[in-house]
Coordinates of C-alpha atoms in Angstrom, one line a residue:
Chain A
X1 CA 4.0 -17.8 2.3
X2 CA 7.6 -18.0 1.4
X3 CA 10.4 -19.3 3.6
X4 CA 12.3 -16.8 5.7
X5 CA 16.0 -16.5 5.0
X6 CA 18.2 -18.0 7.7
X7 CA 17.1 -18.4 11.3
X8 CA 19.3 -16.2 13.3
X9 CA 17.7 -13.3 15.1
X10 CA 19.8 -10.2 15.3
X11 CA 19.4 -9.4 18.9
X12 CA 22.5 -7.4 19.6
X13 CA 23.8 -6.3 22.9
X14 CA 21.1 -5.3 25.4
X15 CA 21.1 -2.6 28.0
X16 CA 19.7 -3.2 31.4
X17 CA 18.0 -0.6 33.5
X18 CA 16.7 -1.3 36.9
X19 CA 17.0 -5.0 36.2
X20 CA 14.7 -4.8 33.2
X21 CA 16.0 -5.7 29.8
X22 CA 15.7 -2.7 27.5
X23 CA 16.2 -3.1 23.8
X24 CA 17.2 -0.3 21.6
X25 CA 14.8 1.2 19.1
X26 CA 14.6 0.9 15.4
X27 CA 14.2 4.0 13.1
X28 CA 10.5 3.5 13.1
X29 CA 10.2 3.1 16.8
X30 CA 12.2 6.3 17.5
X31 CA 9.8 8.3 15.3
X32 CA 6.8 6.8 17.0
X33 CA 8.3 7.4 20.5
X34 CA 8.9 11.0 19.6
X35 CA 5.4 11.5 18.2
X36 CA 3.7 9.9 21.2
X37 CA 5.7 11.9 23.8
X38 CA 7.0 8.6 25.2
X39 CA 10.6 8.4 25.9
X40 CA 10.7 4.9 24.5
X41 CA 8.4 2.4 22.8
X42 CA 8.7 -1.3 22.2
X43 CA 7.4 -3.6 19.6
X44 CA 3.8 -4.7 20.3
X45 CA 3.0 -1.7 22.4
X46 CA -0.2 0.2 21.5
X47 CA 0.3 3.9 21.4
X48 CA -1.4 7.1 20.2
X49 CA 0.8 9.3 18.0
X50 CA 0.4 12.9 16.7
X51 CA 0.3 13.0 12.9
X52 CA 2.1 15.6 10.8
X53 CA 0.0 15.0 7.8
X54 CA -3.2 13.2 7.1
X55 CA -3.9 12.3 3.4
X56 CA -7.0 11.4 1.5
X57 CA -7.9 10.9 -2.1
X58 CA -11.1 11.0 -4.3
X59 CA -11.9 7.4 -3.4
X60 CA -11.1 7.3 0.3
X61 CA -11.8 10.8 1.5
X62 CA -15.5 10.7 0.7
X63 CA -15.9 7.8 3.1
X64 CA -13.8 9.6 5.7
X65 CA -15.9 12.8 5.3
X66 CA -19.1 10.9 6.0
X67 CA -17.5 9.5 9.2
X68 CA -16.0 12.9 10.1
X69 CA -19.6 14.3 9.9
X70 CA -20.7 11.7 12.3
X71 CA -18.1 12.8 14.9
X72 CA -19.7 16.2 14.9
X73 CA -16.5 18.2 15.1
X74 CA -16.8 21.9 14.3
X75 CA -13.3 22.1 12.7
X76 CA -10.4 20.0 11.5
X77 CA -7.5 19.6 13.9
X78 CA -5.1 21.6 11.7
X79 CA -5.8 23.1 8.3
X80 CA -2.2 22.9 7.3
X81 CA -1.8 19.2 8.2
X82 CA -4.4 17.7 5.9
X83 CA -3.8 16.9 2.2
X84 CA -6.6 16.1 -0.2
X85 CA -5.7 14.9 -3.7
X86 CA -8.2 14.0 -6.3
X87 CA -6.0 11.6 -8.3
X88 CA -7.6 8.2 -8.7
X89 CA -10.6 8.7 -11.1
X90 CA -9.6 12.2 -12.2
X91 CA -10.1 14.2 -14.4
X92 CA -13.4 12.6 -13.5
X93 CA -14.3 9.5 -15.5
X94 CA -18.0 9.4 -14.8
X95 CA -20.8 11.1 -12.9
X96 CA -20.4 9.1 -9.7
X97 CA -16.7 9.8 -9.5
X98 CA -17.4 13.5 -10.2
X99 CA -19.8 13.5 -7.2
X100 CA -17.0 12.1 -5.0
X101 CA -14.6 14.8 -6.1
X102 CA -17.2 17.4 -5.6
X103 CA -17.7 16.2 -2.0
X104 CA -14.0 16.4 -1.3
X105 CA -13.7 19.8 -2.9
X106 CA -16.6 21.2 -0.8
X107 CA -15.1 19.7 2.4
X108 CA -11.8 21.4 1.6
X109 CA -13.5 24.7 1.1
X110 CA -15.7 24.4 4.2
X111 CA -12.8 23.6 6.5
X112 CA -10.3 25.7 4.7
X113 CA -7.9 22.8 4.1
X114 CA -4.7 24.3 2.8
X115 CA -3.4 21.4 0.9
X116 CA -6.2 20.7 -1.5
X117 CA -4.9 20.2 -5.1
X118 CA -7.4 20.8 -7.9
X119 CA -7.0 19.1 -11.3
X120 CA -4.4 21.3 -12.9
X121 CA -2.3 21.4 -9.7
X122 CA -2.8 17.8 -8.5
X123 CA -0.7 14.8 -9.2
X124 CA -0.5 11.2 -8.1
X125 CA -0.6 11.8 -4.3
X126 CA 2.6 9.9 -3.4
X127 CA 4.5 11.7 -6.1
X128 CA 2.9 15.0 -5.1
X129 CA 3.3 15.2 -1.3
X130 CA 7.1 14.9 -1.3
X131 CA 7.5 17.3 -4.2
X132 CA 5.4 19.9 -2.3
X133 CA 7.4 19.4 0.9
X134 CA 4.3 17.9 2.7
X135 CA 6.2 14.7 3.8
X136 CA 9.5 15.3 5.4
X137 CA 12.2 13.3 7.3
X138 CA 11.0 12.0 10.7
X139 CA 7.4 13.0 10.1
X140 CA 4.4 10.7 11.0
X141 CA 2.2 10.6 7.9
X142 CA -1.0 8.6 7.6
X143 CA -3.0 8.3 4.4
X144 CA -6.1 6.5 3.4
X145 CA -4.2 4.9 0.6
X146 CA -2.0 1.8 1.1
X147 CA 0.9 3.3 -0.8
X148 CA 1.3 6.1 1.8
X149 CA 4.3 4.0 2.9
X150 CA 6.2 5.8 0.1
X151 CA 7.5 8.6 2.4
X152 CA 9.7 6.2 4.3
X153 CA 12.1 7.0 1.5
X154 CA 12.6 10.4 3.2
X155 CA 13.1 8.8 6.6
X156 CA 9.5 9.4 7.7
X157 CA 7.2 7.0 9.4
X158 CA 4.3 6.8 7.0
X159 CA 1.6 4.2 6.6
X160 CA -1.7 3.5 5.0
X161 CA -4.9 3.5 7.0
X162 CA -8.6 3.3 6.2
X163 CA -11.1 6.1 5.9
X164 CA -12.4 5.8 9.5
X165 CA -8.9 6.3 10.8
X166 CA -8.5 9.2 8.5
X167 CA -11.7 10.8 9.7
X168 CA -10.5 10.5 13.3
X169 CA -7.2 12.1 12.4
X170 CA -9.0 14.9 10.7
X171 CA -10.8 15.6 14.0
X172 CA -8.1 14.8 16.5
X173 CA -4.7 14.9 14.8
X174 CA -3.9 11.5 16.3
X175 CA -3.9 7.9 15.3
X176 CA -3.4 4.7 17.2
X177 CA -0.7 2.3 16.3
X178 CA 0.7 -1.0 17.4
X179 CA 4.4 -0.4 17.5
X180 CA 5.8 -2.7 14.8
X181 CA 8.5 -5.4 14.9
X182 CA 11.1 -4.9 12.3
X183 CA 13.0 -6.6 9.5
X184 CA 16.5 -5.3 8.4
X185 CA 17.4 -5.2 4.7
X186 CA 21.1 -4.5 4.2
X187 CA 21.7 -3.3 0.6
X188 CA 25.3 -3.6 -0.5
X189 CA 27.2 -2.8 -3.6
X190 CA 26.5 -0.8 -6.7
X191 CA 23.5 -1.7 -8.9
X192 CA 24.4 -2.7 -12.4
X193 CA 23.1 -0.9 -15.5
X194 CA 19.3 -1.0 -15.9
X195 CA 18.8 -1.9 -12.2
X196 CA 16.5 0.5 -10.4
X197 CA 14.4 0.7 -7.3
X198 CA 11.7 -1.5 -8.9
X199 CA 14.1 -4.3 -9.5
X200 CA 15.3 -4.1 -6.0
X201 CA 11.9 -4.1 -4.3
X202 CA 10.5 -6.8 -6.6
X203 CA 13.6 -9.0 -5.8
X204 CA 12.9 -8.5 -2.1
X205 CA 9.2 -9.3 -2.4
X206 CA 10.0 -12.3 -4.5
X207 CA 12.3 -13.5 -1.7
X208 CA 10.1 -12.9 1.3
X209 CA 6.6 -13.1 -0.2
X210 CA 3.5 -10.9 -0.2
X211 CA 3.1 -11.5 3.6
X212 CA 6.8 -11.7 4.4
X213 CA 6.8 -8.4 6.3
X214 CA 3.2 -8.6 7.6
X215 CA 2.6 -5.9 10.2
X216 CA 6.4 -5.1 10.3
X217 CA 8.7 -2.3 9.5
X218 CA 11.0 -2.9 6.6
X219 CA 14.2 -0.9 7.5
X220 CA 16.9 -0.4 4.9
X221 CA 20.6 -0.1 5.6
X222 CA 23.9 -0.5 3.9
X223 CA 26.4 1.2 1.6
X224 CA 24.2 0.3 -1.4
X225 CA 21.7 3.0 -0.4
X226 CA 24.2 5.7 -1.4
X227 CA 23.9 4.6 -5.0
X228 CA 20.1 5.0 -5.0
X229 CA 18.4 8.2 -6.1
X230 CA 15.5 9.5 -4.1
X231 CA 13.3 8.3 -6.9
X232 CA 14.6 4.8 -6.5
X233 CA 14.0 5.0 -2.7
X234 CA 10.5 6.2 -3.2
X235 CA 9.8 3.2 -5.5
X236 CA 11.2 0.8 -2.9
X237 CA 9.4 2.3 0.1
X238 CA 6.2 2.5 -2.0
X239 CA 6.0 -1.2 -2.4
X240 CA 6.7 -2.2 1.3
X241 CA 2.9 -2.7 1.5
X242 CA 3.2 -5.4 -1.3
X243 CA 5.2 -7.5 1.2
X244 CA 2.5 -6.8 3.8
X245 CA 4.8 -4.2 5.6
X246 CA 3.4 -1.5 7.9
X247 CA 6.1 0.8 6.6
X248 CA 9.4 0.9 4.8
X249 CA 12.1 3.3 5.9
X250 CA 15.5 4.6 4.8
X251 CA 18.1 6.4 6.9
X252 CA 18.4 10.1 6.3
X253 CA 21.6 10.8 4.3
X254 CA 23.1 13.6 2.2
X255 CA 20.6 12.9 -0.7
X256 CA 17.6 13.1 1.7
X257 CA 18.8 16.3 3.1
X258 CA 19.3 17.8 -0.3
X259 CA 15.8 16.7 -1.3
X260 CA 14.3 18.2 1.9
X261 CA 16.2 21.5 1.4
X262 CA 14.9 21.8 -2.1
X263 CA 11.3 20.7 -1.5
X264 CA 10.7 21.6 2.1
X265 CA 12.9 24.6 2.7
X266 CA 11.1 25.4 6.0
X267 CA 12.0 22.1 7.5
X268 CA 14.7 22.1 10.1
X269 CA 16.6 19.0 11.1
X270 CA 15.8 18.2 14.8
X271 CA 19.1 18.9 16.6
X272 CA 18.2 17.3 19.9
X273 CA 17.2 13.8 18.9
X274 CA 19.0 10.9 17.3
X275 CA 16.7 9.2 14.8
X276 CA 19.2 6.6 13.7
X277 CA 18.4 3.0 14.7
X278 CA 20.1 2.0 18.0
X279 CA 23.0 -0.5 17.7
X280 CA 21.0 -2.9 19.9
X281 CA 17.7 -2.3 18.1
X282 CA 15.8 -5.6 17.6
X283 CA 15.4 -6.9 14.1
X284 CA 13.6 -10.2 13.8
X285 CA 15.5 -11.0 10.6
X286 CA 18.3 -9.6 8.5
X287 CA 18.4 -9.9 4.8
X288 CA 21.5 -8.9 2.9
X289 CA 21.1 -8.1 -0.8
X290 CA 24.0 -7.4 -3.1
X291 CA 22.7 -4.9 -5.6
X292 CA 25.5 -5.6 -8.0
X293 CA 24.1 -9.1 -8.5
X294 CA 20.5 -8.1 -9.3
X295 CA 19.1 -8.4 -12.8
X296 CA 16.1 -6.7 -14.4
X297 CA 13.0 -8.6 -13.2
X298 CA 9.3 -8.9 -13.7
X299 CA 6.5 -10.1 -11.4
X300 CA 4.1 -12.5 -13.2
X301 CA 0.4 -12.5 -12.5
X302 CA -1.3 -12.5 -10.1
X303 CA 0.9 -11.6 -7.1
X304 CA 3.9 -9.3 -6.8
X305 CA 5.9 -12.2 -5.3
X306 CA 5.9 -14.1 -8.6
X307 CA 9.2 -12.6 -9.6
X308 CA 11.5 -13.9 -12.4
X309 CA 14.5 -12.4 -14.1
X310 CA 13.4 -10.9 -17.4
X311 CA 15.9 -13.1 -19.2
X312 CA 14.0 -16.1 -17.9
X313 CA 10.5 -14.8 -18.7
X314 CA 10.1 -16.7 -22.0
X315 CA 8.1 -15.4 -24.9
X316 CA 5.3 -13.4 -23.3
X317 CA 3.5 -11.3 -25.9
X318 CA 1.8 -8.1 -24.7
X319 CA -1.1 -5.8 -25.7
X320 CA -0.3 -2.8 -23.5
X321 CA 2.4 -1.0 -21.6
X322 CA 1.7 1.4 -18.7
X323 CA 4.4 3.6 -17.4
X324 CA 3.5 5.8 -14.4
X325 CA 1.9 5.5 -11.0
X326 CA 3.0 6.4 -7.5
X327 CA 5.6 3.6 -7.9
X328 CA 7.3 4.7 -11.1
X329 CA 5.8 7.9 -12.4
X330 CA 8.7 10.2 -11.4
X331 CA 11.0 12.1 -13.8
X332 CA 13.9 9.7 -13.5
X333 CA 11.6 6.8 -14.4
X334 CA 10.4 8.7 -17.5
X335 CA 14.0 9.6 -18.5
X336 CA 15.1 5.9 -18.3
X337 CA 12.2 4.9 -20.5
X338 CA 12.6 7.8 -22.9
X339 CA 16.3 7.0 -23.4
X340 CA 15.4 3.5 -24.6
X341 CA 12.4 4.5 -26.7
X342 CA 13.9 7.6 -28.4
X343 CA 14.0 7.2 -32.1
X344 CA 12.2 3.9 -32.1
X345 CA 8.6 2.9 -32.7
X346 CA 6.3 1.0 -30.4
X347 CA 5.4 -2.5 -31.6
X348 CA 2.4 -2.9 -33.9
X349 CA -0.8 -3.5 -31.9
X350 CA 0.7 -2.5 -28.6
X351 CA -0.8 0.5 -26.8
X352 CA 1.7 2.4 -24.7
X353 CA 0.3 4.8 -22.1
X354 CA 2.6 7.1 -20.1
X355 CA 1.3 8.9 -17.0
X356 CA 3.6 11.4 -15.3
X357 CA 3.2 11.6 -11.5
X358 CA 2.7 15.4 -11.2
X359 CA 2.3 18.6 -13.2
X360 CA 5.9 19.5 -12.3
X361 CA 7.1 16.1 -13.7
X362 CA 4.9 16.8 -16.8
X363 CA 6.6 20.2 -17.2
X364 CA 10.1 18.7 -16.7
X365 CA 9.3 16.0 -19.3
X366 CA 8.1 18.7 -21.7
X367 CA 11.2 20.8 -21.3
X368 CA 13.5 17.9 -21.7
X369 CA 11.8 16.7 -24.9
X370 CA 10.7 13.5 -23.3
X371 CA 7.1 13.9 -24.2
X372 CA 8.0 14.3 -27.9
X373 CA 10.2 11.1 -27.6
X374 CA 7.2 9.2 -26.4
X375 CA 4.7 10.6 -28.9
X376 CA 7.0 10.2 -31.9
X377 CA 7.4 6.6 -30.9
X378 CA 3.7 6.1 -30.9
X379 CA 2.9 6.3 -27.2
X380 CA 0.2 8.4 -25.5
X381 CA 1.2 10.9 -22.8
X382 CA -1.5 11.6 -20.3
X383 CA -2.2 14.1 -17.6
X384 CA -1.3 12.8 -14.1
X385 CA -3.8 10.2 -12.8
X386 CA -3.7 6.8 -11.1
X387 CA -6.0 5.8 -14.0
X388 CA -5.3 2.2 -15.2
X389 CA -3.1 1.2 -12.2
X390 CA -6.2 0.2 -10.3
X391 CA -8.4 -0.4 -13.3
X392 CA -10.0 3.0 -13.0
X393 CA -9.8 4.5 -16.5
X394 CA -7.2 5.5 -19.2
X395 CA -6.2 2.0 -20.3
X396 CA -8.5 -0.8 -19.1
X397 CA -7.7 -4.3 -20.3
X398 CA -10.1 -6.5 -22.2
X399 CA -10.5 -10.3 -21.6
X400 CA -7.4 -12.2 -22.3
X401 CA -5.2 -9.1 -22.7
X402 CA -1.8 -8.7 -21.1
X403 CA 0.1 -5.6 -19.9
X404 CA 3.6 -4.8 -18.7
X405 CA 3.2 -2.1 -16.2
X406 CA 5.5 -0.1 -13.9
X407 CA 2.7 0.0 -11.3
X408 CA 2.6 -1.9 -8.1
X409 CA -0.1 -4.6 -8.2
X410 CA -0.9 -7.5 -10.5
X411 CA -3.9 -9.0 -8.7
X412 CA -6.7 -10.7 -10.5
X413 CA -8.7 -8.1 -12.5
X414 CA -6.5 -5.2 -11.2
X415 CA -6.3 -3.4 -14.6
X416 CA -9.5 -4.6 -16.1
X417 CA -11.2 -7.8 -17.1
X418 CA -11.0 -10.6 -14.5
X419 CA -9.2 -12.7 -17.2
X420 CA -6.6 -10.1 -18.1
X421 CA -3.0 -10.1 -16.9
X422 CA -0.5 -7.6 -15.5
X423 CA 3.2 -8.1 -15.4
X424 CA 5.0 -5.7 -13.1
X425 CA 8.4 -4.3 -14.1
X426 CA 10.6 -1.2 -13.9
X427 CA 10.7 1.6 -16.6
X428 CA 13.6 0.1 -18.5
X429 CA 11.9 -3.3 -19.0
X430 CA 8.6 -1.6 -19.8
X431 CA 10.1 0.6 -22.5
X432 CA 12.0 -2.3 -24.1
X433 CA 8.8 -4.4 -24.0
X434 CA 6.9 -1.5 -25.7
X435 CA 9.2 -1.7 -28.6
X436 CA 9.4 -5.5 -29.1
X437 CA 5.8 -6.3 -28.1
X438 CA 6.9 -8.9 -25.7
X439 CA 8.5 -8.9 -22.2
X440 CA 12.0 -7.9 -23.0
X441 CA 15.3 -7.1 -21.4
X442 CA 16.5 -3.5 -22.2
X443 CA 19.7 -4.9 -23.7
X444 CA 17.5 -6.5 -26.4
X445 CA 16.6 -3.2 -27.9
X446 CA 20.0 -1.6 -27.3
X447 CA 21.9 -4.0 -29.6
X448 CA 23.2 -6.3 -26.9
X449 CA 22.9 -10.1 -26.5
X450 CA 20.8 -11.1 -23.5
X451 CA 22.0 -14.2 -21.6
X452 CA 19.7 -16.4 -19.6
X453 CA 20.4 -16.2 -15.9
Chain B
X1 CA -22.2 -11.5 21.0
X2 CA -22.6 -14.5 18.7
X3 CA -22.9 -15.3 15.1
X4 CA -24.0 -18.3 13.1
X5 CA -24.1 -19.1 9.4
X6 CA -23.0 -21.0 6.4
X7 CA -19.3 -20.7 5.4
X8 CA -17.9 -19.3 2.2
X9 CA -14.3 -20.6 2.1
X10 CA -11.4 -19.0 0.3
X11 CA -7.6 -19.4 0.0
X12 CA -4.5 -17.4 0.7
X13 CA -4.0 -13.7 -0.2
X14 CA -7.6 -12.7 -0.9
X15 CA -6.9 -9.1 -1.9
X16 CA -9.1 -6.1 -1.7
X17 CA -9.3 -5.8 -5.5
X18 CA -11.3 -9.1 -5.6
X19 CA -13.3 -8.3 -2.5
X20 CA -14.5 -5.1 -4.2
X21 CA -13.0 -4.3 -7.6
X22 CA -11.9 -0.7 -8.1
X23 CA -14.3 -0.3 -11.1
X24 CA -17.1 -0.1 -8.5
X25 CA -15.4 2.4 -6.2
X26 CA -17.1 5.3 -7.9
X27 CA -19.8 4.6 -5.3
X28 CA -19.3 4.6 -1.6
X29 CA -22.9 3.4 -0.7
X30 CA -22.7 0.1 1.2
X31 CA -25.6 -1.4 -0.9
X32 CA -23.8 -0.6 -4.2
X33 CA -20.6 -2.1 -2.9
X34 CA -22.3 -5.2 -1.5
X35 CA -23.9 -5.9 -4.9
X36 CA -20.4 -6.6 -6.3
X37 CA -18.7 -8.1 -3.2
X38 CA -16.2 -10.9 -4.0
X39 CA -17.2 -10.6 -7.7
X40 CA -13.8 -11.4 -9.2
X41 CA -13.1 -14.4 -7.0
X42 CA -16.6 -15.9 -6.6
X43 CA -19.2 -14.6 -9.1
X44 CA -21.9 -16.5 -7.2
X45 CA -21.2 -15.1 -3.8
X46 CA -23.7 -12.2 -4.0
X47 CA -26.4 -14.6 -5.2
X48 CA -25.9 -17.2 -2.5
X49 CA -24.9 -15.2 0.6
X50 CA -27.5 -14.9 3.4
X51 CA -27.6 -12.6 6.5
X52 CA -25.4 -14.1 9.2
X53 CA -23.1 -16.1 6.8
X54 CA -19.4 -16.4 7.6
X55 CA -16.3 -16.0 5.4
X56 CA -13.4 -18.3 6.2
X57 CA -10.0 -17.9 4.5
X58 CA -6.4 -18.8 4.8
X59 CA -3.5 -16.3 5.3
X60 CA -3.1 -12.6 4.5
X61 CA -6.8 -12.0 3.9
X62 CA -7.5 -8.4 2.7
X63 CA -4.1 -7.7 1.3
X64 CA -3.5 -4.8 -1.1
X65 CA -5.4 -1.5 -1.0
X66 CA -6.5 0.4 2.1
X67 CA -10.0 0.8 0.7
X68 CA -12.5 0.7 3.6
X69 CA -15.0 -0.2 0.8
X70 CA -13.8 -3.8 1.2
X71 CA -15.0 -4.5 4.7
X72 CA -18.0 -2.2 4.1
X73 CA -18.9 -4.4 1.1
X74 CA -18.5 -7.6 3.2
X75 CA -20.6 -6.2 6.1
X76 CA -23.3 -4.9 3.8
X77 CA -23.6 -8.2 2.0
X78 CA -24.8 -9.8 5.3
X79 CA -21.6 -11.5 6.5
X80 CA -21.5 -11.6 10.3
X81 CA -17.9 -12.6 10.8
X82 CA -14.6 -13.3 9.0
X83 CA -12.2 -16.0 10.2
X84 CA -8.7 -16.4 8.7
X85 CA -5.3 -17.6 9.8
X86 CA -3.9 -14.1 9.2
X87 CA -4.9 -10.7 7.9
X88 CA -3.3 -7.8 6.0
X89 CA -3.0 -5.1 8.6
X90 CA -4.9 -2.2 7.0
X91 CA -7.9 -4.6 6.3
X92 CA -7.8 -5.7 10.0
X93 CA -7.8 -2.2 11.2
X94 CA -10.6 -1.1 8.9
X95 CA -12.8 -4.1 9.9
X96 CA -12.4 -3.3 13.6
X97 CA -13.0 0.4 13.0
X98 CA -16.3 -0.3 11.2
X99 CA -17.4 -3.1 13.5
X100 CA -16.9 -6.4 11.7
X101 CA -15.9 -9.1 14.1
X102 CA -12.8 -10.6 12.6
X103 CA -11.0 -13.5 14.1
X104 CA -7.6 -15.1 13.7
X105 CA -7.6 -18.9 14.0
X106 CA -5.3 -21.1 12.0
X107 CA -7.0 -24.3 13.0
X108 CA -10.5 -23.1 12.0
X109 CA -9.0 -21.7 8.8
X110 CA -7.5 -25.2 8.0
X111 CA -10.4 -27.4 9.0
X112 CA -13.6 -25.5 8.1
X113 CA -14.8 -26.2 4.6
X114 CA -17.0 -24.4 2.2
X115 CA -20.7 -24.9 3.2
X116 CA -20.0 -25.9 6.8
X117 CA -22.4 -24.5 9.4
X118 CA -20.4 -22.6 11.9
X119 CA -21.3 -20.7 15.2
X120 CA -19.0 -18.1 16.8
X121 CA -19.0 -16.8 20.4
X122 CA -17.1 -13.6 20.4
X123 CA -16.9 -13.4 24.1
X124 CA -15.0 -16.6 24.4
X125 CA -13.4 -16.8 21.0
X126 CA -14.8 -20.4 20.6
X127 CA -15.7 -21.3 17.0
X128 CA -18.1 -24.3 16.7
X129 CA -18.3 -26.3 13.5
X130 CA -21.7 -27.8 13.7
X131 CA -21.3 -29.7 10.4
X132 CA -18.1 -31.5 11.6
X133 CA -18.9 -31.4 15.3
X134 CA -15.6 -29.7 16.1
X135 CA -14.6 -26.6 18.1
X136 CA -11.6 -24.3 17.6
X137 CA -10.2 -21.6 19.9
X138 CA -9.6 -18.2 18.2
X139 CA -7.2 -15.6 19.6
X140 CA -9.3 -13.3 21.8
X141 CA -9.3 -9.6 20.8
X142 CA -6.6 -7.5 22.5
X143 CA -8.1 -5.3 25.2
X144 CA -7.6 -2.1 23.1
X145 CA -9.5 -3.6 20.2
X146 CA -12.2 -4.9 22.5
X147 CA -12.7 -1.3 23.7
X148 CA -13.3 -0.1 20.1
X149 CA -15.7 -2.9 19.4
X150 CA -17.6 -2.4 22.7
X151 CA -18.0 1.3 21.9
X152 CA -19.4 0.3 18.5
X153 CA -16.5 1.3 16.4
X154 CA -13.8 4.0 16.4
X155 CA -16.1 6.9 15.6
X156 CA -18.4 6.1 18.5
X157 CA -15.4 5.8 20.8
X158 CA -14.2 9.2 19.9
X159 CA -17.7 10.6 20.2
X160 CA -17.9 9.2 23.7
X161 CA -15.0 11.4 24.4
X162 CA -12.8 8.7 25.7
X163 CA -9.2 8.0 24.9
X164 CA -9.1 6.5 21.4

């Protein structure tokens, strides 16, 4: 556990109503209040909320389907509010995983689930749902996958649950929650060159630790947000779980509304409700991060909190680079990496595996010539899949091997052998490392001198 | 409800990838998962665990993935109870939902050692270390969670037609 920054609580002005102290609500609490038909909720309160989308994948849905069958429900609560995405071990890597996918496919057919995505349409679930307009601002989304917290980038409350919770939501459309306490992260300033969402969230996890936000909402504020693309925000919200957070959430701004208009044209901004955090909302702690001061960073094995600046990483030789995942498999991530790798060759004896997040991202990469850039450099370009991120397939590490990966976890054995190592970084560092064969600052391959921090 | 067994002791941040590595998630059968439980942190666990034994760990137990396969593997391996100073929230939820008694107790987490013989009374939250002749008081389950456990898990609670 790492030390908390400062000690001051940010309890602002309080209102009183009939002699009872009433605190304002955070962004998360407002969404939960709205979805539980309660005028107001407070941290610690147990509530039941209506869910707008319930998500399962080829690993977690089969367990949920078995539990759903035990409930004995004759139908799902809403055919349009369930998403099933076979993305983890697909295209299926072996017979057992094929059986799981088959089970999910048959469930989707039986209950006429509208948002089932077959191989060919599917993508990595947390890249796919926003793209398809299935996660929208102010929604409540639960998913039997811990990185469901990704949709907080859109101003939704979204969180990972287990398969039993998912089964219950399939039947009832509801889930129980303990209303979370919250931490405030004020992002200020403009990020320097090479700094993306991954550097920002790794910096935060390095500061607060892998349980620094345990059970809590991580709520992001500040003028620095305006400099962050939606893809950067997805990356940041995606890794809230790596700090133990229940969810991560951004305010809805112009970029969010543009994204929603493009991807969820049917969505209408609720006119009668203010989802912004109240001035007197309670935050247990406030962290201020000047984005202009951040440097490209890397998380050393075996926890995402073991964060160092790349310039201080030392000489770490690598065997593999993985670029993709629900954290960094979006088109802007691939563009950043391709811009660095274009016209160069990957280092001898280094395998470079690129996994686009969705079929649309694949198509965009194709049209933009990005796939050719990677292939000419000596990388492989895969169909969308979670694949090696969780040690499933498509790039498993042997004993003693090391990978730089734009994924989200570097736990013991995460990408393969129990004695292999994963170093987490953003796409710029991953691309630079692919060329040099060791963990490298992007400046190193772009003709600039790298100074130690 | 009571449990008694020998303790397997672990440290901080025991993640779901070491509880059940993803390479075994191509099966969802409890017995298949139990055969590899804790494999990447304690290769001898499966050989040594006996029905009723207890896992004790430090903070943030079960961090990482939402895979319900992790508590399923623990339950199917014969473990009767998990005690830690804190849990990752999805693991905590999943454990309650499938009916593993799971207790938070910093003192027990600190003082209990690997191999100690420990008894737990879930009604009172009292943890008795028979090896060291000590007792520790765990946080009782919140009422809402007690209701789920009493019903025999979340699915049974829904089947009973009550409010979840």
